[in-house]
Structures are given as structure tokens and as C-alpha cells.
PDB file of C-alpha atoms and ligand atoms in Angstrom:
ATOM      1  CA  MET A   1     -33.171   5.921   3.117  1.00  0.00           C
ATOM      2  CA  LEU A   2     -31.251   5.992   6.465  1.00  0.00           C
ATOM      3  CA  LYS A   3     -30.241   8.963   7.744  1.00  0.00           C
ATOM      4  CA  ILE A   4     -26.877   9.811   8.846  1.00  0.00           C
ATOM      5  CA  ALA A   5     -26.021  12.904  10.932  1.00  0.00           C
ATOM      6  CA  MET A   6     -22.272  14.077  10.909  1.00  0.00           C
ATOM      7  CA  THR A   7     -19.762  16.243  12.614  1.00  0.00           C
ATOM      8  CA  GLY A   8     -16.897  17.265  10.068  1.00  0.00           C
ATOM      9  CA  ALA A   9     -18.959  17.093   7.105  1.00  0.00           C
ATOM     10  CA  ASP A  10     -16.950  19.545   5.850  1.00  0.00           C
ATOM     11  CA  GLY A  11     -13.822  17.800   6.372  1.00  0.00           C
ATOM     12  CA  LEU A  12     -11.860  16.183   3.623  1.00  0.00           C
ATOM     13  CA  VAL A  13     -12.626  12.782   4.466  1.00  0.00           C
ATOM     14  CA  GLY A  14     -16.514  14.081   5.643  1.00  0.00           C
ATOM     15  CA  SER A  15     -17.611  16.307   2.163  1.00  0.00           C
ATOM     16  CA  ARG A  16     -16.243  13.086   0.393  1.00  0.00           C
ATOM     17  CA  ILE A  17     -18.153  10.860   1.659  1.00  0.00           C
ATOM     18  CA  VAL A  18     -21.514  12.797   1.840  1.00  0.00           C
ATOM     19  CA  GLU A  19     -20.239  13.533  -2.030  1.00  0.00           C
ATOM     20  CA  LEU A  20     -20.470   9.466  -3.125  1.00  0.00           C
ATOM     21  CA  LEU A  21     -22.943   8.220  -0.830  1.00  0.00           C
ATOM     22  CA  ASN A  22     -25.819  11.068  -0.858  1.00  0.00           C
ATOM     23  CA  THR A  23     -27.815   9.272  -3.152  1.00  0.00           C
ATOM     24  CA  ASP A  24     -27.798   5.970  -0.236  1.00  0.00           C
ATOM     25  CA  PHE A  25     -27.911   7.914   2.568  1.00  0.00           C
ATOM     26  CA  GLU A  26     -29.819  11.599   3.825  1.00  0.00           C
ATOM     27  CA  PHE A  27     -26.664  12.734   5.191  1.00  0.00           C
ATOM     28  CA  ILE A  28     -27.431  16.078   7.818  1.00  0.00           C
ATOM     29  CA  PRO A  29     -24.262  17.840   8.473  1.00  0.00           C
ATOM     30  CA  VAL A  30     -24.156  19.457  11.645  1.00  0.00           C
ATOM     31  CA  PRO A  31     -21.573  22.018  11.363  1.00  0.00           C
ATOM     32  CA  GLN A  32     -19.278  23.417  13.909  1.00  0.00           C
ATOM     33  CA  SER A  33     -21.013  26.942  13.521  1.00  0.00           C
ATOM     34  CA  LYS A  34     -24.581  25.566  14.499  1.00  0.00           C
ATOM     35  CA  MET A  35     -22.618  23.019  16.874  1.00  0.00           C
ATOM     36  CA  ASP A  36     -19.642  23.559  18.730  1.00  0.00           C
ATOM     37  CA  ILE A  37     -18.629  19.485  20.065  1.00  0.00           C
ATOM     38  CA  THR A  38     -16.907  21.696  23.359  1.00  0.00           C
ATOM     39  CA  ASN A  39     -20.618  22.857  24.522  1.00  0.00           C
ATOM     40  CA  ARG A  40     -21.872  20.376  25.975  1.00  0.00           C
ATOM     41  CA  GLU A  41     -25.324  21.939  26.734  1.00  0.00           C
ATOM     42  CA  LEU A  42     -25.623  23.635  22.494  1.00  0.00           C
ATOM     43  CA  VAL A  43     -24.745  19.081  22.102  1.00  0.00           C
ATOM     44  CA  ASN A  44     -27.957  17.870  24.194  1.00  0.00           C
ATOM     45  CA  GLN A  45     -29.910  20.592  22.639  1.00  0.00           C
ATOM     46  CA  THR A  46     -28.937  20.938  19.022  1.00  0.00           C
ATOM     47  CA  LEU A  47     -28.593  16.866  18.835  1.00  0.00           C
ATOM     48  CA  ASN A  48     -32.291  16.203  21.362  1.00  0.00           C
ATOM     49  CA  GLY A  49     -34.405  17.988  18.283  1.00  0.00           C
ATOM     50  CA  MET A  50     -32.471  16.264  15.387  1.00  0.00           C
ATOM     51  CA  ASP A  51     -34.177  12.411  13.522  1.00  0.00           C
ATOM     52  CA  PHE A  52     -32.044  10.144  12.287  1.00  0.00           C
ATOM     53  CA  ASP A  53     -30.840   7.084  13.065  1.00  0.00           C
ATOM     54  CA  ILE A  54     -26.774   6.461  12.940  1.00  0.00           C
ATOM     55  CA  PHE A  55     -24.858   9.361  13.934  1.00  0.00           C
ATOM     56  CA  LEU A  56     -21.035   9.656  11.998  1.00  0.00           C
ATOM     57  CA  HIS A  57     -18.408  11.376  14.162  1.00  0.00           C
ATOM     58  CA  LEU A  58     -15.324  12.789  12.342  1.00  0.00           C
ATOM     59  CA  ALA A  59     -15.217  16.388  13.729  1.00  0.00           C
ATOM     60  CA  ALA A  60     -11.736  16.883  15.800  1.00  0.00           C
ATOM     61  CA  PHE A  61      -8.731  17.945  16.517  1.00  0.00           C
ATOM     62  CA  THR A  62      -6.256  16.757  13.267  1.00  0.00           C
ATOM     63  CA  ASN A  63      -3.384  18.894  13.248  1.00  0.00           C
ATOM     64  CA  VAL A  64      -0.787  16.669  14.617  1.00  0.00           C
ATOM     65  CA  ALA A  65       2.881  18.314  15.388  1.00  0.00           C
ATOM     66  CA  GLY A  66       0.484  21.041  16.338  1.00  0.00           C
ATOM     67  CA  ALA A  67      -1.490  19.002  18.882  1.00  0.00           C
ATOM     68  CA  GLU A  68       1.685  19.382  20.937  1.00  0.00           C
ATOM     69  CA  THR A  69       1.626  22.479  21.504  1.00  0.00           C
ATOM     70  CA  ASN A  70      -2.299  22.990  21.756  1.00  0.00           C
ATOM     71  CA  LYS A  71      -2.833  19.774  24.496  1.00  0.00           C
ATOM     72  CA  ASP A  72      -5.674  20.994  25.717  1.00  0.00           C
ATOM     73  CA  LEU A  73      -7.635  22.249  22.679  1.00  0.00           C
ATOM     74  CA  ALA A  74      -6.187  18.653  21.475  1.00  0.00           C
ATOM     75  CA  TYR A  75      -8.002  16.221  24.908  1.00  0.00           C
ATOM     76  CA  LYS A  76     -11.137  19.176  24.445  1.00  0.00           C
ATOM     77  CA  ILE A  77     -12.120  18.685  21.038  1.00  0.00           C
ATOM     78  CA  ASN A  78     -11.074  14.521  20.576  1.00  0.00           C
ATOM     79  CA  ARG A  79     -12.560  13.626  23.717  1.00  0.00           C
ATOM     80  CA  ASP A  80     -14.133  15.729  25.651  1.00  0.00           C
ATOM     81  CA  GLY A  81     -15.936  17.055  22.370  1.00  0.00           C
ATOM     82  CA  THR A  82     -16.525  13.706  21.165  1.00  0.00           C
ATOM     83  CA  LYS A  83     -18.230  12.433  25.100  1.00  0.00           C
ATOM     84  CA  ASN A  84     -20.337  15.272  24.665  1.00  0.00           C
ATOM     85  CA  VAL A  85     -22.112  13.924  20.929  1.00  0.00           C
ATOM     86  CA  PHE A  86     -21.620  10.179  21.810  1.00  0.00           C
ATOM     87  CA  GLU A  87     -23.379  10.999  25.561  1.00  0.00           C
ATOM     88  CA  ALA A  88     -27.003  12.972  23.916  1.00  0.00           C
ATOM     89  CA  VAL A  89     -26.540  10.141  20.637  1.00  0.00           C
ATOM     90  CA  SER A  90     -27.247   7.748  23.722  1.00  0.00           C
ATOM     91  CA  LEU A  91     -29.411   9.168  25.381  1.00  0.00           C
ATOM     92  CA  LYS A  92     -31.445   9.255  21.819  1.00  0.00           C
ATOM     93  CA  ASN A  93     -31.040   5.977  22.069  1.00  0.00           C
ATOM     94  CA  LYS A  94     -29.352   5.468  18.547  1.00  0.00           C
ATOM     95  CA  LYS A  95     -26.321   4.208  16.210  1.00  0.00           C
ATOM     96  CA  PHE A  96     -22.721   5.813  16.748  1.00  0.00           C
ATOM     97  CA  ILE A  97     -19.608   5.325  14.535  1.00  0.00           C
ATOM     98  CA  TYR A  98     -16.281   7.260  16.093  1.00  0.00           C
ATOM     99  CA  ILE A  99     -13.499   7.776  13.606  1.00  0.00           C
ATOM    100  CA  SER A 100     -10.577   7.283  14.937  1.00  0.00           C
ATOM    101  CA  THR A 101      -6.778   7.225  13.064  1.00  0.00           C
ATOM    102  CA  ASP A 102      -4.229   4.171  12.932  1.00  0.00           C
ATOM    103  CA  PHE A 103      -2.467   6.915  15.136  1.00  0.00           C
ATOM    104  CA  VAL A 104      -3.428   4.585  18.550  1.00  0.00           C
ATOM    105  CA  PHE A 105      -0.613   2.396  17.534  1.00  0.00           C
ATOM    106  CA  ASP A 106       3.050   3.477  18.396  1.00  0.00           C
ATOM    107  CA  GLY A 107       4.015   2.092  15.107  1.00  0.00           C
ATOM    108  CA  LYS A 108       7.179   0.049  16.538  1.00  0.00           C
ATOM    109  CA  ASN A 109       6.137  -3.813  16.169  1.00  0.00           C
ATOM    110  CA  PRO A 110       3.982  -3.700  12.583  1.00  0.00           C
ATOM    111  CA  PRO A 111       1.482  -4.790  11.500  1.00  0.00           C
ATOM    112  CA  TYR A 112      -1.389  -3.920  13.776  1.00  0.00           C
ATOM    113  CA  PHE A 113      -4.561  -5.086  12.983  1.00  0.00           C
ATOM    114  CA  GLU A 114      -8.759  -4.417  14.396  1.00  0.00           C
ATOM    115  CA  ASP A 115      -7.048  -6.366  17.591  1.00  0.00           C
ATOM    116  CA  SER A 116      -3.652  -5.371  18.377  1.00  0.00           C
ATOM    117  CA  VAL A 117      -2.381  -3.859  21.670  1.00  0.00           C
ATOM    118  CA  VAL A 118      -3.279   0.386  21.018  1.00  0.00           C
ATOM    119  CA  ASN A 119      -0.070   2.313  22.340  1.00  0.00           C
ATOM    120  CA  PRO A 120      -0.718   5.948  20.911  1.00  0.00           C
ATOM    121  CA  PRO A 121       2.396   7.236  20.265  1.00  0.00           C
ATOM    122  CA  GLY A 122       1.240  11.897  20.994  1.00  0.00           C
ATOM    123  CA  VAL A 123      -1.083  14.162  22.222  1.00  0.00           C
ATOM    124  CA  TYR A 124      -2.887  14.255  19.262  1.00  0.00           C
ATOM    125  CA  ALA A 125      -2.597  10.020  19.280  1.00  0.00           C
ATOM    126  CA  ASP A 126      -3.879   9.486  22.735  1.00  0.00           C
ATOM    127  CA  SER A 127      -6.368  12.242  22.781  1.00  0.00           C
ATOM    128  CA  LYS A 128      -8.198  10.336  19.584  1.00  0.00           C
ATOM    129  CA  TYR A 129      -7.602   7.274  21.210  1.00  0.00           C
ATOM    130  CA  GLN A 130      -9.362   8.358  24.884  1.00  0.00           C
ATOM    131  CA  GLY A 131     -12.185   9.470  22.463  1.00  0.00           C
ATOM    132  CA  GLU A 132     -12.114   5.325  21.423  1.00  0.00           C
ATOM    133  CA  ARG A 133     -11.983   4.545  25.192  1.00  0.00           C
ATOM    134  CA  ILE A 134     -15.312   6.491  25.626  1.00  0.00           C
ATOM    135  CA  VAL A 135     -17.374   4.704  23.406  1.00  0.00           C
ATOM    136  CA  ALA A 136     -15.795   1.190  23.219  1.00  0.00           C
ATOM    137  CA  GLY A 137     -18.005  -1.842  23.432  1.00  0.00           C
ATOM    138  CA  LYS A 138     -20.793   0.934  22.328  1.00  0.00           C
ATOM    139  CA  ALA A 139     -20.473   2.097  19.662  1.00  0.00           C
ATOM    140  CA  MET A 140     -19.133   1.433  16.307  1.00  0.00           C
ATOM    141  CA  ILE A 141     -14.996   1.806  15.747  1.00  0.00           C
ATOM    142  CA  VAL A 142     -13.876   2.767  12.052  1.00  0.00           C
ATOM    143  CA  ARG A 143      -9.984   3.481  12.336  1.00  0.00           C
ATOM    144  CA  ILE A 144      -9.011   4.794   8.752  1.00  0.00           C
ATOM    145  CA  SER A 145      -5.111   6.576   7.319  1.00  0.00           C
ATOM    146  CA  TYR A 146      -3.225   9.004   5.562  1.00  0.00           C
ATOM    147  CA  PRO A 147      -7.197   9.471   3.507  1.00  0.00           C
ATOM    148  CA  TYR A 148      -6.650  10.860   0.519  1.00  0.00           C
ATOM    149  CA  ARG A 149      -8.810  12.696  -2.177  1.00  0.00           C
ATOM    150  CA  ALA A 150      -7.953  14.201  -5.519  1.00  0.00           C
ATOM    151  CA  ARG A 151      -8.920  17.246  -5.369  1.00  0.00           C
ATOM    152  CA  PHE A 152     -10.273  19.390  -2.134  1.00  0.00           C
ATOM    153  CA  ASP A 153      -9.774  23.475  -1.730  1.00  0.00           C
ATOM    154  CA  ILE A 154      -9.818  23.755   1.527  1.00  0.00           C
ATOM    155  CA  LYS A 155      -6.993  21.303   3.140  1.00  0.00           C
ATOM    156  CA  ARG A 156      -4.219  19.265   1.399  1.00  0.00           C
ATOM    157  CA  ASP A 157      -3.450  15.626   2.246  1.00  0.00           C
ATOM    158  CA  PHE A 158       0.105  13.852   1.432  1.00  0.00           C
ATOM    159  CA  PHE A 159      -0.825  13.247  -2.271  1.00  0.00           C
ATOM    160  CA  ARG A 160      -1.500  16.201  -2.874  1.00  0.00           C
ATOM    161  CA  THR A 161       0.687  17.993  -1.004  1.00  0.00           C
ATOM    162  CA  PHE A 162       3.947  15.578  -2.414  1.00  0.00           C
ATOM    163  CA  LYS A 163       2.040  16.820  -5.753  1.00  0.00           C
ATOM    164  CA  MET A 164       2.639  20.555  -5.684  1.00  0.00           C
ATOM    165  CA  LEU A 165       5.879  20.416  -3.975  1.00  0.00           C
ATOM    166  CA  LEU A 166       7.081  18.288  -7.432  1.00  0.00           C
ATOM    167  CA  GLU A 167       4.852  20.499 -10.033  1.00  0.00           C
ATOM    168  CA  GLN A 168       6.928  23.753  -8.517  1.00  0.00           C
ATOM    169  CA  LYS A 169       9.858  21.720  -8.793  1.00  0.00           C
ATOM    170  CA  LYS A 170      10.660  22.185  -4.531  1.00  0.00           C
ATOM    171  CA  PRO A 171      13.076  18.873  -3.629  1.00  0.00           C
ATOM    172  CA  LEU A 172      11.873  16.521  -0.874  1.00  0.00           C
ATOM    173  CA  SER A 173      13.039  14.843   1.382  1.00  0.00           C
ATOM    174  CA  MET A 174      11.647  12.005   2.423  1.00  0.00           C
ATOM    175  CA  ILE A 175      11.873   9.367   4.993  1.00  0.00           C
ATOM    176  CA  THR A 176      12.716   5.134   3.695  1.00  0.00           C
ATOM    177  CA  ASP A 177      12.785   3.826   7.444  1.00  0.00           C
ATOM    178  CA  SER A 178       8.925   4.348   7.840  1.00  0.00           C
ATOM    179  CA  LEU A 179       5.391   2.665   6.608  1.00  0.00           C
ATOM    180  CA  MET A 180       2.852   4.282   5.882  1.00  0.00           C
ATOM    181  CA  THR A 181      -0.963   2.557   5.071  1.00  0.00           C
ATOM    182  CA  PRO A 182      -2.270   5.280   2.067  1.00  0.00           C
ATOM    183  CA  THR A 183      -6.142   5.330   1.784  1.00  0.00           C
ATOM    184  CA  LEU A 184      -8.410   6.391  -1.265  1.00  0.00           C
ATOM    185  CA  ILE A 185     -11.453   8.364   0.480  1.00  0.00           C
ATOM    186  CA  ASP A 186     -13.695   6.952  -1.622  1.00  0.00           C
ATOM    187  CA  ASP A 187     -13.292   3.115  -0.741  1.00  0.00           C
ATOM    188  CA  ILE A 188     -13.744   5.006   2.906  1.00  0.00           C
ATOM    189  CA  ALA A 189     -16.791   5.839   1.884  1.00  0.00           C
ATOM    190  CA  TYR A 190     -17.711   2.742   0.769  1.00  0.00           C
ATOM    191  CA  GLY A 191     -15.981   0.756   2.833  1.00  0.00           C
ATOM    192  CA  LEU A 192     -18.583   3.195   4.944  1.00  0.00           C
ATOM    193  CA  ARG A 193     -21.619   2.769   2.966  1.00  0.00           C
ATOM    194  CA  HIS A 194     -21.549  -1.092   3.945  1.00  0.00           C
ATOM    195  CA  LEU A 195     -20.576  -0.813   7.227  1.00  0.00           C
ATOM    196  CA  PHE A 196     -24.048   2.208   7.692  1.00  0.00           C
ATOM    197  CA  ASN A 197     -25.887  -1.152   6.059  1.00  0.00           C
ATOM    198  CA  ASN A 198     -25.075  -3.782   8.680  1.00  0.00           C
ATOM    199  CA  TYR A 199     -24.178  -2.265  12.088  1.00  0.00           C
ATOM    200  CA  SER A 200     -22.538  -2.893  14.385  1.00  0.00           C
ATOM    201  CA  PRO A 201     -20.904  -1.812  18.109  1.00  0.00           C
ATOM    202  CA  GLU A 202     -17.502  -3.141  17.077  1.00  0.00           C
ATOM    203  CA  THR A 203     -13.796  -1.857  15.907  1.00  0.00           C
ATOM    204  CA  TYR A 204     -13.396  -1.635  11.957  1.00  0.00           C
ATOM    205  CA  HIS A 205     -10.132  -1.022   9.920  1.00  0.00           C
ATOM    206  CA  LEU A 206     -10.768   1.075   6.443  1.00  0.00           C
ATOM    207  CA  VAL A 207      -7.185   0.848   5.329  1.00  0.00           C
ATOM    208  CA  GLY A 208      -5.579   0.857   2.231  1.00  0.00           C
ATOM    209  CA  GLY A 209      -4.354  -2.581   0.581  1.00  0.00           C
ATOM    210  CA  LYS A 210      -0.595  -1.854   1.007  1.00  0.00           C
ATOM    211  CA  SER A 211       1.665   0.177   3.525  1.00  0.00           C
ATOM    212  CA  ILE A 212       4.723   1.590   1.324  1.00  0.00           C
ATOM    213  CA  SER A 213       7.736   3.892   3.291  1.00  0.00           C
ATOM    214  CA  PRO A 214       7.260   7.951   2.540  1.00  0.00           C
ATOM    215  CA  TYR A 215       9.820   7.904   0.143  1.00  0.00           C
ATOM    216  CA  GLN A 216       8.188   5.067  -2.478  1.00  0.00           C
ATOM    217  CA  ALA A 217       4.797   6.556  -2.168  1.00  0.00           C
ATOM    218  CA  ALA A 218       6.695  10.196  -3.327  1.00  0.00           C
ATOM    219  CA  ILE A 219       8.189   8.253  -6.446  1.00  0.00           C
ATOM    220  CA  LEU A 220       4.519   6.512  -7.404  1.00  0.00           C
ATOM    221  CA  VAL A 221       3.574  10.178  -7.656  1.00  0.00           C
ATOM    222  CA  ALA A 222       6.543  11.103  -9.624  1.00  0.00           C
ATOM    223  CA  GLU A 223       5.831   8.718 -12.124  1.00  0.00           C
ATOM    224  CA  LYS A 224       2.221   8.866 -12.202  1.00  0.00           C
ATOM    225  CA  PHE A 225       2.336  12.601 -13.369  1.00  0.00           C
ATOM    226  CA  ASN A 226       5.245  12.658 -15.042  1.00  0.00           C
ATOM    227  CA  LEU A 227       7.316  14.829 -11.959  1.00  0.00           C
ATOM    228  CA  ASP A 228      10.504  15.254 -12.073  1.00  0.00           C
ATOM    229  CA  LYS A 229      11.713  12.547  -9.467  1.00  0.00           C
ATOM    230  CA  SER A 230      16.124  13.461  -8.887  1.00  0.00           C
ATOM    231  CA  LEU A 231      13.922  16.675  -6.809  1.00  0.00           C
ATOM    232  CA  ILE A 232      13.014  13.664  -4.511  1.00  0.00           C
ATOM    233  CA  GLY A 233      15.857  12.984  -1.982  1.00  0.00           C
ATOM    234  CA  LYS A 234      15.810  11.049   0.825  1.00  0.00           C
ATOM    235  CA  THR A 235      15.908  11.406   4.836  1.00  0.00           C
ATOM    236  CA  THR A 236      14.780   8.988   7.847  1.00  0.00           C
ATOM    237  CA  TYR A 237      12.395   8.884  10.554  1.00  0.00           C
ATOM    238  CA  GLU A 238      15.498   9.588  13.353  1.00  0.00           C
ATOM    239  CA  LYS A 239      15.622  12.948  11.547  1.00  0.00           C
ATOM    240  CA  TYR A 240      11.902  13.383  10.696  1.00  0.00           C
ATOM    241  CA  ILE A 241      10.440  12.978  14.102  1.00  0.00           C
ATOM    242  CA  LYS A 242      12.643  16.260  15.573  1.00  0.00           C
ATOM    243  CA  SER A 243      10.873  18.499  13.512  1.00  0.00           C
ATOM    244  CA  LYS A 244       6.968  16.648  13.557  1.00  0.00           C
ATOM    245  CA  PRO A 245       6.535  14.966  16.617  1.00  0.00           C
ATOM    246  CA  GLY A 246       4.052  12.277  17.024  1.00  0.00           C
ATOM    247  CA  LEU A 247       4.457  10.342  13.888  1.00  0.00           C
ATOM    248  CA  PRO A 248       4.471   6.382  14.247  1.00  0.00           C
ATOM    249  CA  GLN A 249       7.584   4.564  12.359  1.00  0.00           C
ATOM    250  CA  TYR A 250       5.994   1.654  10.891  1.00  0.00           C
ATOM    251  CA  ALA A 251       2.116   2.766  10.553  1.00  0.00           C
ATOM    252  CA  ASP A 252       1.339  -0.486   8.717  1.00  0.00           C
ATOM    253  CA  ILE A 253      -1.747  -0.712   9.613  1.00  0.00           C
ATOM    254  CA  ARG A 254      -4.758  -4.111   8.335  1.00  0.00           C
ATOM    255  CA  SER A 255      -8.024  -4.956   8.352  1.00  0.00           C
ATOM    256  CA  LYS A 256      -9.058  -8.973   9.518  1.00  0.00           C
ATOM    257  CA  LYS A 257     -12.543  -7.753   9.613  1.00  0.00           C
ATOM    258  CA  ASN A 258     -12.628  -5.708   5.924  1.00  0.00           C
ATOM    259  CA  ASP A 259     -14.500  -8.211   3.044  1.00  0.00           C
ATOM    260  CA  PHE A 260     -16.331  -6.232   2.022  1.00  0.00           C
ATOM    261  CA  TRP A 261     -14.942  -3.987  -0.378  1.00  0.00           C
ATOM    262  CA  LYS A 262     -11.269  -4.233  -2.012  1.00  0.00           C
ATOM    263  CA  MET A 263      -9.420  -0.764  -0.775  1.00  0.00           C
ATOM    264  CA  LYS A 264      -6.849   0.108  -2.880  1.00  0.00           C
ATOM    265  CA  ASP A 265      -3.276   0.318  -2.799  1.00  0.00           C
ATOM    266  CA  PHE A 266      -1.234   3.427  -3.586  1.00  0.00           C
ATOM    267  CA  THR A 267      -0.817   2.535  -7.570  1.00  0.00           C
ATOM    268  CA  GLU A 268      -4.427   1.991  -7.588  1.00  0.00           C
ATOM    269  CA  GLY A 269      -5.269   4.635  -5.994  1.00  0.00           C
ATOM    270  CA  LEU A 270      -3.439   7.309  -7.928  1.00  0.00           C
ATOM    271  CA  ASP A 271      -4.862   5.198 -11.444  1.00  0.00           C
ATOM    272  CA  GLU A 272      -7.504   6.295  -9.669  1.00  0.00           C
ATOM    273  CA  LEU A 273      -6.898   9.886  -8.997  1.00  0.00           C
ATOM    274  CA  LYS A 274      -5.605  10.101 -11.901  1.00  0.00           C
ATOM    275  CA  SER A 275      -8.430   9.854 -14.442  1.00  0.00           C
ATOM    276  CA  GLN A 276     -10.809  11.715 -12.331  1.00  0.00           C
ATOM    277  CA  LEU A 277      -8.146  14.648 -12.623  1.00  0.00           C
ATOM    278  CA  SER A 278      -8.751  14.224 -15.749  1.00  0.00           C
ATOM    279  CA  LEU A 279     -12.051  14.688 -15.981  1.00  0.00           C
TER     280      LEU A 279
HETATM  281  N1  NAP B   1      -6.621  13.799   8.247  1.00  0.00           N
HETATM  282  C1  NAP B   1      -5.693  12.778   8.201  1.00  0.00           C
HETATM  283  O1  NAP B   1      -5.161  11.819   7.854  1.00  0.00           O
HETATM  284  C2  NAP B   1      -6.711  11.098   8.924  1.00  0.00           C
HETATM  285  C3  NAP B   1      -5.816   9.788   9.912  1.00  0.00           C
HETATM  286  C4  NAP B   1      -6.756   8.868  10.041  1.00  0.00           C
HETATM  287  C5  NAP B   1      -7.810   9.898  10.940  1.00  0.00           C
HETATM  288  N2  NAP B   1      -8.562  10.911  10.681  1.00  0.00           N
HETATM  289  C6  NAP B   1      -9.808  11.761  11.491  1.00  0.00           C
HETATM  290  O2  NAP B   1     -10.919  11.325  10.623  1.00  0.00           O
HETATM  291  C7  NAP B   1     -11.506  12.622  10.845  1.00  0.00           C
HETATM  292  C8  NAP B   1     -11.958  13.402   9.489  1.00  0.00           C
HETATM  293  O3  NAP B   1     -10.978  13.797   9.219  1.00  0.00           O
HETATM  294  P1  NAP B   1      -9.790  15.499   8.200  1.00  0.00           P
HETATM  295  O4  NAP B   1      -8.731  15.328   7.860  1.00  0.00           O
HETATM  296  O5  NAP B   1     -11.191  15.051   7.636  1.00  0.00           O
HETATM  297  O6  NAP B   1     -10.414  16.883   9.213  1.00  0.00           O
HETATM  298  P2  NAP B   1     -10.568  17.210   9.004  1.00  0.00           P
HETATM  299  O7  NAP B   1     -11.034  18.061   7.225  1.00  0.00           O
HETATM  300  O8  NAP B   1      -9.365  18.533   9.588  1.00  0.00           O
HETATM  301  O9  NAP B   1     -11.453  18.957  10.021  1.00  0.00           O
HETATM  302  C9  NAP B   1     -11.931  18.374  10.813  1.00  0.00           C
HETATM  303  C10 NAP B   1     -13.329  18.547  11.116  1.00  0.00           C
HETATM  304  O10 NAP B   1     -14.004  19.296  12.516  1.00  0.00           O
HETATM  305  C11 NAP B   1     -14.758  19.943  12.887  1.00  0.00           C
HETATM  306  N3  NAP B   1     -14.422  20.611  13.875  1.00  0.00           N
HETATM  307  C12 NAP B   1     -13.013  20.834  14.693  1.00  0.00           C
HETATM  308  N4  NAP B   1     -13.483  21.770  15.604  1.00  0.00           N
HETATM  309  C13 NAP B   1     -14.145  21.071  15.911  1.00  0.00           C
HETATM  310  C14 NAP B   1     -16.067  21.754  17.378  1.00  0.00           C
HETATM  311  N5  NAP B   1     -15.224  22.344  17.935  1.00  0.00           N
HETATM  312  N6  NAP B   1     -16.615  21.217  16.933  1.00  0.00           N
HETATM  313  C15 NAP B   1     -17.457  20.377  15.688  1.00  0.00           C
HETATM  314  N7  NAP B   1     -16.212  21.186  15.008  1.00  0.00           N
HETATM  315  C16 NAP B   1     -15.745  21.065  14.936  1.00  0.00           C
HETATM  316  C17 NAP B   1     -14.000  21.326  11.706  1.00  0.00           C
HETATM  317  O11 NAP B   1     -14.920  22.039  11.582  1.00  0.00           O
HETATM  318  P3  NAP B   1     -14.813  23.084  10.467  1.00  0.00           P
HETATM  319  O12 NAP B   1     -14.421  22.923   9.548  1.00  0.00           O
HETATM  320  O13 NAP B   1     -15.701  24.216  10.858  1.00  0.00           O
HETATM  321  O14 NAP B   1     -13.356  23.784  11.428  1.00  0.00           O
HETATM  322  C18 NAP B   1     -13.637  19.755  10.504  1.00  0.00           C
HETATM  323  O15 NAP B   1     -15.077  19.855   9.762  1.00  0.00           O
HETATM  324  C19 NAP B   1     -11.304  12.903  11.962  1.00  0.00           C
HETATM  325  O16 NAP B   1     -12.048  12.280  12.625  1.00  0.00           O
HETATM  326  C20 NAP B   1      -9.883  12.307  12.663  1.00  0.00           C
HETATM  327  O17 NAP B   1      -9.124  12.186  13.592  1.00  0.00           O
HETATM  328  C21 NAP B   1      -8.135  12.054   9.897  1.00  0.00           C
END
């Protein structure tokens, strides 16, 4: 059985990967409490004594708006931390997978495939892109986009935020002139299962089957869970971006290379979540 050491195993995406694939692979979580990735010496020391086949690196400073005001920390974790981990893994001649983001694209000229030109629009995006640059050509880069799942108490994704606000009968103001590519985390996990078994140091997009506007996404959530659609108002990208910088406008992300796992679109993903939530 392949041994997969990983950072970020207790996060939104990582914890679901472990939940779904723990009978296919032996996961070895390396939590921040044991290894702060910004501490180079500690990273070398920790990884030196570990036995694994692949290192899956998910740990990141993931607060997009927060990165604009915590620039140094975002680069310290996403660029320098990635460098620390990648160098230590390379010294052991082990395989490395870097989880990155669709935000490396500026959202001005969609659609975006694996080989599209990147132009990160904000601090979070650029810090993640700097991480990509460190490993490019030498490791696998997997870009994901708007991940969501049925349950996870520690961090809310966009799906559970929309659902919670609608359940609380709070009005939502949703962008109509923008695109996102919602991705069911279960599909990311199953796509990764193939990539773990078929490793190659290239870039892949593991993204949902279709891009939609945030407004459409909120409407679909309301329809699927019988919530009040009239609470969902409209806004524009230009107005929204003033309060939440760093968000690309047309994040229509696609893959030329994923012929191994069918990624659900948001309608199909919601069907799956509804059945998981009724269990
Ligand atoms: N969520 C999204 O919308 C999204 C979209 C596209 C790409 N991604 C990428 O997907 C990956 C996973 O995202 P996520 O949303 O699952 O993350 P998350 O839930 O925010 O979790 C972040 C993880 O990183 C760890 N971490 C943070 N700083 C660290 C440090 N200095 N040393 C060691 N570990 C550290 C955290 O550990 P603690 O729990 O101890 O704090 C946590 O396990 C990230 O690389 C992110 O850039 C996410």
C-alpha cells in the first residue's frame, strides 16, 4: 500500500481525502502542531526520520481577503513553507504533490486549462503561485477550485455558508457577472486516488464539471434544499470586489487532462450532498 505523508490533513480538503481514501492508502498526517512548515530546521528534522512514498502538501494560508492584510505571513507559509517541505522531500528522492488554486488565473480571459497563462490577481493567489514556481517541472501540481462538502464543523465552505444563511432567513447579495467552478471534494479525492497511482510531475486541474455564477450557485442551493429563493438578491463583481479583494472575476476552470475521473457539476454535486446529509 502506498504511504502518503501529508500536511493540511485536518483542513477542509485534506480531512475528506483521508476519510474517503484511507482504505486505499496509508496516510501519515503531519500536523502543524508537530511541524510548522515555516520552520526549515524542524521540517528537515521531521521529514528526515519519516518513511513515505508520496508527500501531499495541502497546508496553506488560505484566507484570501486576510492575505491582503497579512502579506508577509501568506508568503511565509505558501511560498517559503512550500520551499522548506519540497526541499526536504526532494532530499529523500520522494514524490511531491502540491495542491494549488484556480486563483492563479486572473479571471479576465476564460476558460483556463492546465497550460493557460497564469497572472495571479492578489496576495493569496501570488503566494500560491510562488509555491507552484518552486516545484514546477519537478513535482505534481494539482489546482482545485471552490471545494465543498456535506459536513465539516471546523471551516465552512461556500455551499454551507449559502445554506446556513438561507436557513437563518438572512438575505444574500450574490454576484451575477462572475463565474466560479464549484468542486465536490469527494471528486478531488477520487481524482487524486488516480494521480497517486499514476504519478507524473505535471500540472492537473481537478475541478467541477461546469462553471456557474455565484448567484446561480445560491439559487441551486435554495432549490435543492427547499429554501426561500426570494432571499437571494443580485450584485455586481465591481461592487463586491471593493470589500473582498483578490477574487478573479471569471474563474471558469477546465481540464484537458482529466480523462480518469468524472467531476460532478454543481447540480450533480448537490444531489450527492443531499443524499449524504440525509444519512
Ligand atoms: N478552500 C478553498 O476554497 C481552496 C480553493 C482552492 C485551493 N485551495 C488549496 O487547497 C489546500 C487546502 O485548503 P483547505 O481549505 O483545506 O485548507 P484549510 O481548511 O484552511 O486548512 C489549512 C491547513 O493548513 C495548515 N497550516 C496552516 N499554516 C501552517 C503551518 N505554518 N504549518 C503547517 N501547517 C499549516 C492548517 O493547520 P492547522 O489546522 O493546525 O491550522 C490546516 O491543516 C490549500 O493549499 C489551499 O490553497 C483551497
